[in-house]
Short mmCIF file of C-alpha atoms and ligand atoms in Angstrom, two decimals:
data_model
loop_
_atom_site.label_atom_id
_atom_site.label_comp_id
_atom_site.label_asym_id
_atom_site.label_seq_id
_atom_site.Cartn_x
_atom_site.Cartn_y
_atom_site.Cartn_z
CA UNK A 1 -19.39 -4.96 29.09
CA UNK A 2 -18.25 -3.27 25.87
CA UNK A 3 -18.64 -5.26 22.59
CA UNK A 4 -15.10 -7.11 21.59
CA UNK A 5 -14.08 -6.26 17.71
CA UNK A 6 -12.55 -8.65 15.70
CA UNK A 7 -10.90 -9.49 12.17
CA UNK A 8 -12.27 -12.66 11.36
CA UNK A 9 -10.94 -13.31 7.95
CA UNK A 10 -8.15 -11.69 5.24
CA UNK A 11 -8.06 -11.96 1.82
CA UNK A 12 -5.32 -11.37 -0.53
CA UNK A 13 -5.25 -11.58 -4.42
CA UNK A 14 -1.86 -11.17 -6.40
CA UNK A 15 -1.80 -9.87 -9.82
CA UNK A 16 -0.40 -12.57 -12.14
CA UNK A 17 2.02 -10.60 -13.79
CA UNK A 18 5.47 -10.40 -12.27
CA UNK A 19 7.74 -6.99 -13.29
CA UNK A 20 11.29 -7.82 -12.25
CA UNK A 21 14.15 -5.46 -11.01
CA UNK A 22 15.80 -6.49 -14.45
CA UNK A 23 13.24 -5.82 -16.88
CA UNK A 24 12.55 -2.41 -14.92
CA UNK A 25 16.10 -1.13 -15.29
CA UNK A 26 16.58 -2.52 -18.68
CA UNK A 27 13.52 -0.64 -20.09
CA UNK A 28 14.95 2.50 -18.25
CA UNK A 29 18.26 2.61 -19.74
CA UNK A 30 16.92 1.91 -23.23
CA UNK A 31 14.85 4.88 -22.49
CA UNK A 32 18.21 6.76 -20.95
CA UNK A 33 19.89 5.90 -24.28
CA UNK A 34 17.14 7.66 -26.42
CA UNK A 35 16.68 10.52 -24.47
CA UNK A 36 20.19 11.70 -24.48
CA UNK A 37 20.53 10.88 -27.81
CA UNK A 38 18.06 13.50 -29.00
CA UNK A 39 19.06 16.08 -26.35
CA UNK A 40 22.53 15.51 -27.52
CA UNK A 41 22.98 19.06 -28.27
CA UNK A 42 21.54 20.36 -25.26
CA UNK A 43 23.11 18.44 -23.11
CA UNK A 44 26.26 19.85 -24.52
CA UNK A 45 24.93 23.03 -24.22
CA UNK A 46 24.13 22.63 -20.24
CA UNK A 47 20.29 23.27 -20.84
CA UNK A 48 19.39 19.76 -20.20
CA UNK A 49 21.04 17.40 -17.56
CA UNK A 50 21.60 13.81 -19.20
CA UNK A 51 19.35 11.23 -17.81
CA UNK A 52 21.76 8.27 -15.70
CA UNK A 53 21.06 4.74 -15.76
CA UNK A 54 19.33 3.11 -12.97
CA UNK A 55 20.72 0.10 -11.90
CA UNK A 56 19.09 -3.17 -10.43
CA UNK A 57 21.65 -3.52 -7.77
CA UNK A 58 21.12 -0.25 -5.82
CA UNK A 59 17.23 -0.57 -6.41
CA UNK A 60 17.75 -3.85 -3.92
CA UNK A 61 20.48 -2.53 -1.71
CA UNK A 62 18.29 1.07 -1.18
CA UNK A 63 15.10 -0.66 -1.28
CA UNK A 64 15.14 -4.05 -0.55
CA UNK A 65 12.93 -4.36 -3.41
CA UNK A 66 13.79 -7.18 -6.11
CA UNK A 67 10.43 -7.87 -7.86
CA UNK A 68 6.76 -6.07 -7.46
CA UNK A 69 3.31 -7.78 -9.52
CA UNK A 70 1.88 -5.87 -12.02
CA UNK A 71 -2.07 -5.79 -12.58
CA UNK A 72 -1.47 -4.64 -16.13
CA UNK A 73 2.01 -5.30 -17.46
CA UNK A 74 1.28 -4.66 -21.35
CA UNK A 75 2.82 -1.21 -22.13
CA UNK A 76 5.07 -0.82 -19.02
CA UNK A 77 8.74 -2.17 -21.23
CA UNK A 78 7.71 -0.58 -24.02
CA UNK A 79 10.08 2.41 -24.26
CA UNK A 80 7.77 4.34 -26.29
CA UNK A 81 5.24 4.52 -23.98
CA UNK A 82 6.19 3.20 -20.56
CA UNK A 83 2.73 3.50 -19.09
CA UNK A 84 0.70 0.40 -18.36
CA UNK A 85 -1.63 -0.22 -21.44
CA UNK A 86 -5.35 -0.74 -19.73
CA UNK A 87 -8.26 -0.98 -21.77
CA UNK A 88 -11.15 1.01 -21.18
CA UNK A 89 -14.05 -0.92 -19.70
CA UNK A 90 -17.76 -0.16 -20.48
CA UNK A 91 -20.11 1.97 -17.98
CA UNK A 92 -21.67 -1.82 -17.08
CA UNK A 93 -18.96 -3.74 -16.65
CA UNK A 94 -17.57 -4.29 -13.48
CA UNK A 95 -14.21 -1.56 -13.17
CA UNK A 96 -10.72 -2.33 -12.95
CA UNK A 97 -10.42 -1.50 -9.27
CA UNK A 98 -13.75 -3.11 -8.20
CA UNK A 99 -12.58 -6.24 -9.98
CA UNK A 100 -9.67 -6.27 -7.84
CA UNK A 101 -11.13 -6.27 -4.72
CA UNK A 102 -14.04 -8.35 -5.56
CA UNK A 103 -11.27 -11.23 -5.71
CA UNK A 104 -9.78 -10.36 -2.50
CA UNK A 105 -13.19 -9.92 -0.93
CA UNK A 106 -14.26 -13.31 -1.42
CA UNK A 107 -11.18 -14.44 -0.19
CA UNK A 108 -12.21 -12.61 2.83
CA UNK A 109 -15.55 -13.73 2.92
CA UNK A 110 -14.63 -17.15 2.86
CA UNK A 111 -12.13 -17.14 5.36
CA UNK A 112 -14.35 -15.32 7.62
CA UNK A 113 -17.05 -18.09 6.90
CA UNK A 114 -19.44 -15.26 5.65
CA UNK A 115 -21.77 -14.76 3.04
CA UNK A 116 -23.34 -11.74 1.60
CA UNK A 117 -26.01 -11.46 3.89
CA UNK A 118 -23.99 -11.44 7.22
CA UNK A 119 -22.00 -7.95 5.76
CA UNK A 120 -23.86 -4.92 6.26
CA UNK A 121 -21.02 -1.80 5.54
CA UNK A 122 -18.16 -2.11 2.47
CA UNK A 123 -15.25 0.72 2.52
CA UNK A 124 -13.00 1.12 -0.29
CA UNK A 125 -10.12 2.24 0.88
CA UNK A 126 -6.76 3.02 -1.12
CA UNK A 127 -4.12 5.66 -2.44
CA UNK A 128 -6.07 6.21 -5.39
CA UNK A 129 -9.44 5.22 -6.66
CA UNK A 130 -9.86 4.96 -10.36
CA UNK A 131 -12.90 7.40 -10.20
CA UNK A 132 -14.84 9.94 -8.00
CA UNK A 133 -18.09 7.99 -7.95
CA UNK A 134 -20.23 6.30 -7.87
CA UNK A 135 -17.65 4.92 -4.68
CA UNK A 136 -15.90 1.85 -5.94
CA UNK A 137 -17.28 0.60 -2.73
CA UNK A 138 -21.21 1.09 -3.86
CA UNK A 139 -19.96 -0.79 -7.04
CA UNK A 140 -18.28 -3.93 -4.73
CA UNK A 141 -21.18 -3.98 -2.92
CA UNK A 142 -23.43 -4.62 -5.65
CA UNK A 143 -21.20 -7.17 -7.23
CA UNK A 144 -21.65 -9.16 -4.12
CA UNK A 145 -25.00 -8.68 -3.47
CA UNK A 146 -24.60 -6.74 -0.09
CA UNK A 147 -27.23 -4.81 1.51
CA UNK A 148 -25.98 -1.92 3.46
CA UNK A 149 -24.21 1.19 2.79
CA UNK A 150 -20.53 1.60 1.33
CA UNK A 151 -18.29 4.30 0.71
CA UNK A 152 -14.64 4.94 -0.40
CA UNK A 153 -11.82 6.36 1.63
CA UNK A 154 -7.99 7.97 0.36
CA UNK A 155 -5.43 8.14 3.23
CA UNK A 156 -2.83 7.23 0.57
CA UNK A 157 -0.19 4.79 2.37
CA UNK A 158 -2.03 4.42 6.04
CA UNK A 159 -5.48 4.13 3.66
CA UNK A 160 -5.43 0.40 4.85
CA UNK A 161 -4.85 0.74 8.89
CA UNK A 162 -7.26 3.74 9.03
CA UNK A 163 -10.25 2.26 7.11
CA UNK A 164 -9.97 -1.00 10.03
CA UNK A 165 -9.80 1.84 12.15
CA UNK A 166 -13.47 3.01 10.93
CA UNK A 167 -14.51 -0.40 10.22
CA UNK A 168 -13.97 -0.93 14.25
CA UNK A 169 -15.52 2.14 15.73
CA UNK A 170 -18.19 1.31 13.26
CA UNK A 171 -19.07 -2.12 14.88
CA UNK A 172 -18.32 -1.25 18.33
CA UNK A 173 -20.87 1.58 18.03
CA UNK A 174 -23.14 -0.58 16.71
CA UNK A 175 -23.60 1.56 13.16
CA UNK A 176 -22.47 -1.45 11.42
CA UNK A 177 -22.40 -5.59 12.08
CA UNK A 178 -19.72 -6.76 9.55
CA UNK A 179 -17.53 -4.49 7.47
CA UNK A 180 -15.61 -5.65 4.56
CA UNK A 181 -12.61 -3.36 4.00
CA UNK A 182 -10.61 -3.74 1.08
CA UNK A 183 -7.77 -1.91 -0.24
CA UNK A 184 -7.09 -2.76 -4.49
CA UNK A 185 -3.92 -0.97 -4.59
CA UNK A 186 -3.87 0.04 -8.04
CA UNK A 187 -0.95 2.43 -8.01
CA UNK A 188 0.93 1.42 -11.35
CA UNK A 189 -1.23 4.14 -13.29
CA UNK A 190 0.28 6.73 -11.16
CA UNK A 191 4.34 5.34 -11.31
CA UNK A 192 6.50 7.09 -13.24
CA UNK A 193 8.35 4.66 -15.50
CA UNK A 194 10.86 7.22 -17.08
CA UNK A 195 11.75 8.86 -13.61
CA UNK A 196 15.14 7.17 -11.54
CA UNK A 197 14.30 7.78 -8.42
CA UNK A 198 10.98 6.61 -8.46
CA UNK A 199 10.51 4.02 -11.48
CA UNK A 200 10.94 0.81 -8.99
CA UNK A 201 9.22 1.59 -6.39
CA UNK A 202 5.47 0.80 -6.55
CA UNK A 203 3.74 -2.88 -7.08
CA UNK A 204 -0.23 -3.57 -7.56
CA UNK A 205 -1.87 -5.73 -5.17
CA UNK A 206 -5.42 -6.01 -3.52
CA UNK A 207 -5.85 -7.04 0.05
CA UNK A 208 -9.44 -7.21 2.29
CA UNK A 209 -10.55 -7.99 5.90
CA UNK A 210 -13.64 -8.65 7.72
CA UNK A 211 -14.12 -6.99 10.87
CA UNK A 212 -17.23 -7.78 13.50
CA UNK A 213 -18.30 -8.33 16.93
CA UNK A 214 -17.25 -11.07 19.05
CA UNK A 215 -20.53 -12.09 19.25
CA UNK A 216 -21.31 -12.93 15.54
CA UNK A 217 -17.66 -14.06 14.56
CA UNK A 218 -17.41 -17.98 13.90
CA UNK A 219 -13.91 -18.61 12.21
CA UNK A 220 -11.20 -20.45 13.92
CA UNK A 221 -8.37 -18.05 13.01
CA UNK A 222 -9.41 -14.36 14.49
CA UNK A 223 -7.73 -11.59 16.44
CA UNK A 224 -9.46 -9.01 18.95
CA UNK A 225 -8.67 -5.21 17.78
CA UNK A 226 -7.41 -4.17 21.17
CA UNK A 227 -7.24 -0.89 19.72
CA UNK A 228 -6.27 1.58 17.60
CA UNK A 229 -4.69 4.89 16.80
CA UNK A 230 -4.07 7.23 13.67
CA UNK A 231 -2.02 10.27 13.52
CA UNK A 232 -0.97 12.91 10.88
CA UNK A 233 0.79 15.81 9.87
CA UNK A 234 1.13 17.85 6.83
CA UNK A 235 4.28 17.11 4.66
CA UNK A 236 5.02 17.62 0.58
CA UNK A 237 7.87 15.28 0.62
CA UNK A 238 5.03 12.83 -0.43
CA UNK A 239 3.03 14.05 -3.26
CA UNK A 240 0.69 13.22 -6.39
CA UNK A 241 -0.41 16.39 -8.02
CA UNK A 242 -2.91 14.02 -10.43
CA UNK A 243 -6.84 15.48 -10.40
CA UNK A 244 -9.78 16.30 -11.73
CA UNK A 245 -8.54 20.00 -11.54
CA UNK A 246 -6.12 19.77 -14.49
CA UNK A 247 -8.72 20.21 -17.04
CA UNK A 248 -9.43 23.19 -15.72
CA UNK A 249 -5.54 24.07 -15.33
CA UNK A 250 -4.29 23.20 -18.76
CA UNK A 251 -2.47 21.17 -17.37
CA UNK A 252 -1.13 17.97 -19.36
CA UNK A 253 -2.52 14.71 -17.22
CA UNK A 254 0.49 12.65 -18.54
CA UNK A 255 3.19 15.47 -17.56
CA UNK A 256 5.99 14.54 -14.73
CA UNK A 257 4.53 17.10 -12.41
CA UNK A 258 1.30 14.84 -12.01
CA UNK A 259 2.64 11.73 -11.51
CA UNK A 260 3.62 10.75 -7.84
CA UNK A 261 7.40 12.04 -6.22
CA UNK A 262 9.25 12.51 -2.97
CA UNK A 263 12.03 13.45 -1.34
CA UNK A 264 12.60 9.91 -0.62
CA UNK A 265 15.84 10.56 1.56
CA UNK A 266 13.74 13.21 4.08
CA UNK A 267 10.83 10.95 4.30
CA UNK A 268 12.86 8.46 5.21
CA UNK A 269 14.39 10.46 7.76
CA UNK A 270 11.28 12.03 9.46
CA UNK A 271 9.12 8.81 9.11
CA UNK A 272 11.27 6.28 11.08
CA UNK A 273 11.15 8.59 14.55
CA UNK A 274 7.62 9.40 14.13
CA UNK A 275 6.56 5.86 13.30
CA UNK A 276 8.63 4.64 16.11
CA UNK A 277 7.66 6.99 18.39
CA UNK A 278 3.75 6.48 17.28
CA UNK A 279 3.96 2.87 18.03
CA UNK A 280 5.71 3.40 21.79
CA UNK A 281 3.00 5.81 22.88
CA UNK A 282 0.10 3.31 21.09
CA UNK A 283 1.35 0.73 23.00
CA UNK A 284 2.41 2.33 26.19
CA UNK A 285 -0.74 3.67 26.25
CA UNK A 286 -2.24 -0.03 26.86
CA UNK A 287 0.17 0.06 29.62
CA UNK A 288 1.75 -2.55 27.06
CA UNK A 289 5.69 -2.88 26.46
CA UNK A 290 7.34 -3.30 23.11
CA UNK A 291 8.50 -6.40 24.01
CA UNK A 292 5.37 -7.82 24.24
CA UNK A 293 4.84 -8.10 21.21
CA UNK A 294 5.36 -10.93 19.38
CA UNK A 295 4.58 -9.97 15.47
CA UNK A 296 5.19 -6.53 14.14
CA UNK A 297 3.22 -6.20 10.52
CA UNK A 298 4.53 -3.10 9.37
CA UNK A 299 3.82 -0.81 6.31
CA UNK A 300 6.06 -2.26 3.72
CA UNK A 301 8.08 0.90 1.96
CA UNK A 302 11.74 0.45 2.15
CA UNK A 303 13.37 -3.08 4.31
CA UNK A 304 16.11 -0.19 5.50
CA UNK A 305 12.94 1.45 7.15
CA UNK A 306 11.72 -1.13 8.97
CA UNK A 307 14.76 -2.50 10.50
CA UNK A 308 15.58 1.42 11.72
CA UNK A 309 12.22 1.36 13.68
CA UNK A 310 12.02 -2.02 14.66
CA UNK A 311 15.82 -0.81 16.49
CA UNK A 312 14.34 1.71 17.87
CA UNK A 313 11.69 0.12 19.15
CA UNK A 314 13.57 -3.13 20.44
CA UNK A 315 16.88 -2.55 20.63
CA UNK A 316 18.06 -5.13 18.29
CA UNK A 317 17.88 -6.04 15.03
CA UNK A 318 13.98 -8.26 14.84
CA UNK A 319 13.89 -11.45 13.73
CA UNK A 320 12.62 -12.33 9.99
CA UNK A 321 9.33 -13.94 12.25
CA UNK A 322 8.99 -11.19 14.17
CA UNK A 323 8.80 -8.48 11.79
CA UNK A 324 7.88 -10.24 8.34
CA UNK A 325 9.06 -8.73 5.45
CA UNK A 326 7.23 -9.27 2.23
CA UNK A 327 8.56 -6.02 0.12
CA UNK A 328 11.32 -8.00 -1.92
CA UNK A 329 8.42 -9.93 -3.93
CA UNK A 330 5.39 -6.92 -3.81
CA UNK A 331 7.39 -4.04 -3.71
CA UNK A 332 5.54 -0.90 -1.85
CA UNK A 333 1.64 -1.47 -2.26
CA UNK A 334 0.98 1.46 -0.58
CA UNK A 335 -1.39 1.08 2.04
CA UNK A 336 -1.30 -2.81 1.51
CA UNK A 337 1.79 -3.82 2.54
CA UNK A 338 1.29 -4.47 6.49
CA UNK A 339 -1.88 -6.45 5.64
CA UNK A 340 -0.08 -8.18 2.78
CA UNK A 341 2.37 -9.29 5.49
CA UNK A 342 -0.63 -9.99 7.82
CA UNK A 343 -2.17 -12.42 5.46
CA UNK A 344 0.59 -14.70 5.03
CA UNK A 345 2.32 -14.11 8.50
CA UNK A 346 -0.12 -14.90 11.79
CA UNK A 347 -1.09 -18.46 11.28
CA UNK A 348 1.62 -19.42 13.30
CA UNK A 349 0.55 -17.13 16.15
CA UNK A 350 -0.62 -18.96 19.16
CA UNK A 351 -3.69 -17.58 21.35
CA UNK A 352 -2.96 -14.75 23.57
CA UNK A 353 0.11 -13.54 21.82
CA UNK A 354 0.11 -9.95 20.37
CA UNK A 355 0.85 -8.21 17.24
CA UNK A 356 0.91 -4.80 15.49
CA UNK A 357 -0.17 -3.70 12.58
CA UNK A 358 1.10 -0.59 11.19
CA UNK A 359 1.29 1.89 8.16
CA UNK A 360 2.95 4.98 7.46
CA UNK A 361 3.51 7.33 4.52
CA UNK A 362 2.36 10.16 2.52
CA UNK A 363 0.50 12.49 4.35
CA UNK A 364 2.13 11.96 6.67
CA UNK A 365 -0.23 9.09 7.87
CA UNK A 366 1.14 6.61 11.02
CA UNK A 367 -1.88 4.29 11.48
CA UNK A 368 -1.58 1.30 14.22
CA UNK A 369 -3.50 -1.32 15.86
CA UNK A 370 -3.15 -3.37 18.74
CA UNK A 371 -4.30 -7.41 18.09
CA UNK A 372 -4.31 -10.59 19.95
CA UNK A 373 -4.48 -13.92 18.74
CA UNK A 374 -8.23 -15.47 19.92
N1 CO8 B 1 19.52 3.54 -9.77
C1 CO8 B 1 20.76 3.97 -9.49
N2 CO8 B 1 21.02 5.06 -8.72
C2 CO8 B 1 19.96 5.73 -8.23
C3 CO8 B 1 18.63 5.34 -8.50
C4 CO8 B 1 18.44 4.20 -9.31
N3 CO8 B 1 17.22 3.76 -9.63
N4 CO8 B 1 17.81 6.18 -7.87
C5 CO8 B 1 18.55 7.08 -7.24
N5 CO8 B 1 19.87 6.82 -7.47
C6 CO8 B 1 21.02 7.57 -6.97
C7 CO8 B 1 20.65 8.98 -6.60
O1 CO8 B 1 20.67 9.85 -7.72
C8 CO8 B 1 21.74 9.34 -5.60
O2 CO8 B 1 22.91 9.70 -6.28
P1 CO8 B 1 23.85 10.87 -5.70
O3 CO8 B 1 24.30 10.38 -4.36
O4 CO8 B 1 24.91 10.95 -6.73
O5 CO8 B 1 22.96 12.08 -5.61
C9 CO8 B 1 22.01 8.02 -4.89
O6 CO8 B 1 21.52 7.00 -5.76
C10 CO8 B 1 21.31 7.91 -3.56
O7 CO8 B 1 19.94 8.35 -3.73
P2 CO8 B 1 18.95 8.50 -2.53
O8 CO8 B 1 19.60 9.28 -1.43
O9 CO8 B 1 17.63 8.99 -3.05
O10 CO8 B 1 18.83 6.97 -2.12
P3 CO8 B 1 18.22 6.37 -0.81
O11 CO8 B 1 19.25 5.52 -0.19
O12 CO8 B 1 17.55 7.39 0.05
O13 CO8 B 1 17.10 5.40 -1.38
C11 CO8 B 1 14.70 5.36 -1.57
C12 CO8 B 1 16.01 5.92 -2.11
C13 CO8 B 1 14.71 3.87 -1.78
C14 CO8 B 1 13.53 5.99 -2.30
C15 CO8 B 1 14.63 5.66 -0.06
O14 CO8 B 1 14.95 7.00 0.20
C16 CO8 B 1 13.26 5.41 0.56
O15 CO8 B 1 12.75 4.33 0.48
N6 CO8 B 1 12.73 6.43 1.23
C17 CO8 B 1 11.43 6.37 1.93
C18 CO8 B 1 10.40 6.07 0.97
C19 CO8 B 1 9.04 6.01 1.55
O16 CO8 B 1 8.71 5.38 2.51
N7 CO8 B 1 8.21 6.69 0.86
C20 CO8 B 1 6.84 6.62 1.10
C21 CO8 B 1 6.29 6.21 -0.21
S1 CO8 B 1 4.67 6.76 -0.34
C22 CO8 B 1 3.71 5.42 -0.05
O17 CO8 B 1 4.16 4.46 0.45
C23 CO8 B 1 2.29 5.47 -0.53
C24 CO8 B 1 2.00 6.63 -1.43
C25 CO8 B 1 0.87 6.38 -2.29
C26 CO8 B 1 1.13 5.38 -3.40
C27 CO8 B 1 1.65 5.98 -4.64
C28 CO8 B 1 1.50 5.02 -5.80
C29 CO8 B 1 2.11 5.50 -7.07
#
């Protein structure tokens, strides 16, 4: 009989810094004020449009954003730099990112009722990692003293649903016993605080899960991966130009064109179909129905976004238990958000009943998998 996969335990740590709607939008129209101040005269002149002022109000009514945590907040309000102000750390001590999912990992770990020795494979897995190596993973793995192999993966916002996906073929093919995947979403290096459309749209946030075999798993609160399915397809309405190719471009690092944009209107109107459409043939695949399932964790981008798919795919409008939102207080944590909303929504779940998790983004990336309650 094949080997059953499993998530045994879920960690989640939460930045302690909060960065409201308010503050956002207050630091941006200082900004606005300054900027049209000294292009007054071109402005006048036509050769540079006037910045507007964002406003807190449409960020929640567009969005359904109204706060996101901040791993570094120090820097972010200050109108003269609007960047978050992160100190450099030293070759030997542990790195920003690494720290980040050490916390969740333990969380993990914990839950999971394992220890170092029982975890054989770490992946890293995020929108951005804070270097090209050694993998943030190696470095994580070493922190906790695992023995094994780890490596780091960047599938921007599905990063989260398509590491479980490798962290369950590698288990059921018996190339690994436990993975630890972790995502440390560590995207507010990469927002753009000066730019409208975009300045309210990312929060930081670090998430991990333990995946195994049946056979080995001993926690009380698990689900069986019933399975799983990634798709993707080429699209530059998502897009972060930042790389190590700029020094050779002369290209400044800090210059709008780097940072990360979209077409956030087209995205939305592309995604929705495909996600829905992903998550009907995942499921009807399994010779499952849409109804049958009783928890839908989805990516967390836009609250607008969900509810369009979760119509699609029901019918009707989902309930807030049936398709958890948790974007008002993180914001989009790239790939974290369906796990974020994993974490804190299944304890309720009874055994038996199903559940989907599922991301989808830049790319564009639709990641899904099928779980039931043990
Ligand atoms: N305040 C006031 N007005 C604003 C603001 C603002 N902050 N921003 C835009 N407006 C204005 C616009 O200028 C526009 O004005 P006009 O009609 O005069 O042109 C009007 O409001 C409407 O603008 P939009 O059409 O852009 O507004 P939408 O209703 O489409 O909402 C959203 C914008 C919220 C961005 C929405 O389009 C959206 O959520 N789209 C999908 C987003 C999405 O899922 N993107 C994927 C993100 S990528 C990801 O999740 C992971 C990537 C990796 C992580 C990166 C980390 C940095």
């Amino acid at each position: 009989m094949s080997k059953k996969v499993v998530i045994s335990g879920t960690g989640l740590w939460i930045p302690e810094n909060t960065l409201t709607n308010e503050e956002l939008v207050d630091c941006y129209n200082q900004h606005v004020d300054v900027f049209n101040e000294e292009h007054k005269q071109d402005i006048s002149d036509n050769t540079v449009v006037a910045k507007a002022y964002s406003s807190a109000a449409f960020i929640e009514k567009a969005s359904g954003i109204k706060s996101r945590y901040i791993y570094q907040k120090k820097g972010v309000l200050d109108i003269d730099r609007m960047r978050p102000d992160i100190p450099v750390r030293r070759n030997d001590e542990l790195s920003d990112q690494a720290e980040m999912a050490v916390h969740a990992a333990k969380q993990a770990m914990e839950k999971a009722g394992k220890s170092a020795e029982d975890i054989d494979a770490v992946i890293v897995s995020c929108a951005y990692t804070q270097r090209s190596y050694p993998a943030i993973a190696i470095e994580v793995q070493e922190a906790l003293g695992i023995v094994g192999f780890g490596f780091d993966m960047l599938v921007a916002c599905s990063a989260a649903t398509f590491a479980l996906q490798r962290s369950y073929e590698m288990v059921k093919a018996g190339t690994a016993k436990c993975v630890l995947a972790i995502n440390p979403e560590l995207t507010s290096p990469q927002v753009n605080y000066k730019d409208r459309d975009s300045h309210f749209i990312f929060g930081d946030v670090s998430v991990a899960t333990i995946v195994e075999s049946e056979e080995t798993c001993s926690a009380s609160d698990s689900f069986e991966i019933l399975s799983t399915k990634t798709f993707t397809q080429y699209s530059n309405n998502i897009r972060s130009n930042f790389g190590y190719v700029l020094n050779a471009n002369d290209t400044d690092p800090l210059d709008k064109t780097q940072y990360f944009s979209q077409n956030g209107r087209t995205v939305y109107k592309e995604v929705c179909p495909m996600a829905a459409k992903h998550l009907s043939d995942h499921l009807g695949s399994l010779d499952l129905k849409n109804e049958d399932i009783k928890r839908w964790w989805l990516h967390q981008a836009n609250i607008n976004m969900n509810k369009l798919i979760c119509s699609i795919l029901l019918d009707r409008q989902p309930s807030e238990e049936e398709a958890p939102i948790v974007l008002d207080q993180f914001a989009n944590t790239a790939s974290a958000g369906s796990l974020i909303a994993f974490n804190m929504y299944h304890e309720d779940l009874e055994q038996g009943d199903l559940g989907v998790i599922c991301s989808f983004g830049a790319g564009y990336s639709i990641g899904s998998l099928v779980v039931k309650k043990r």
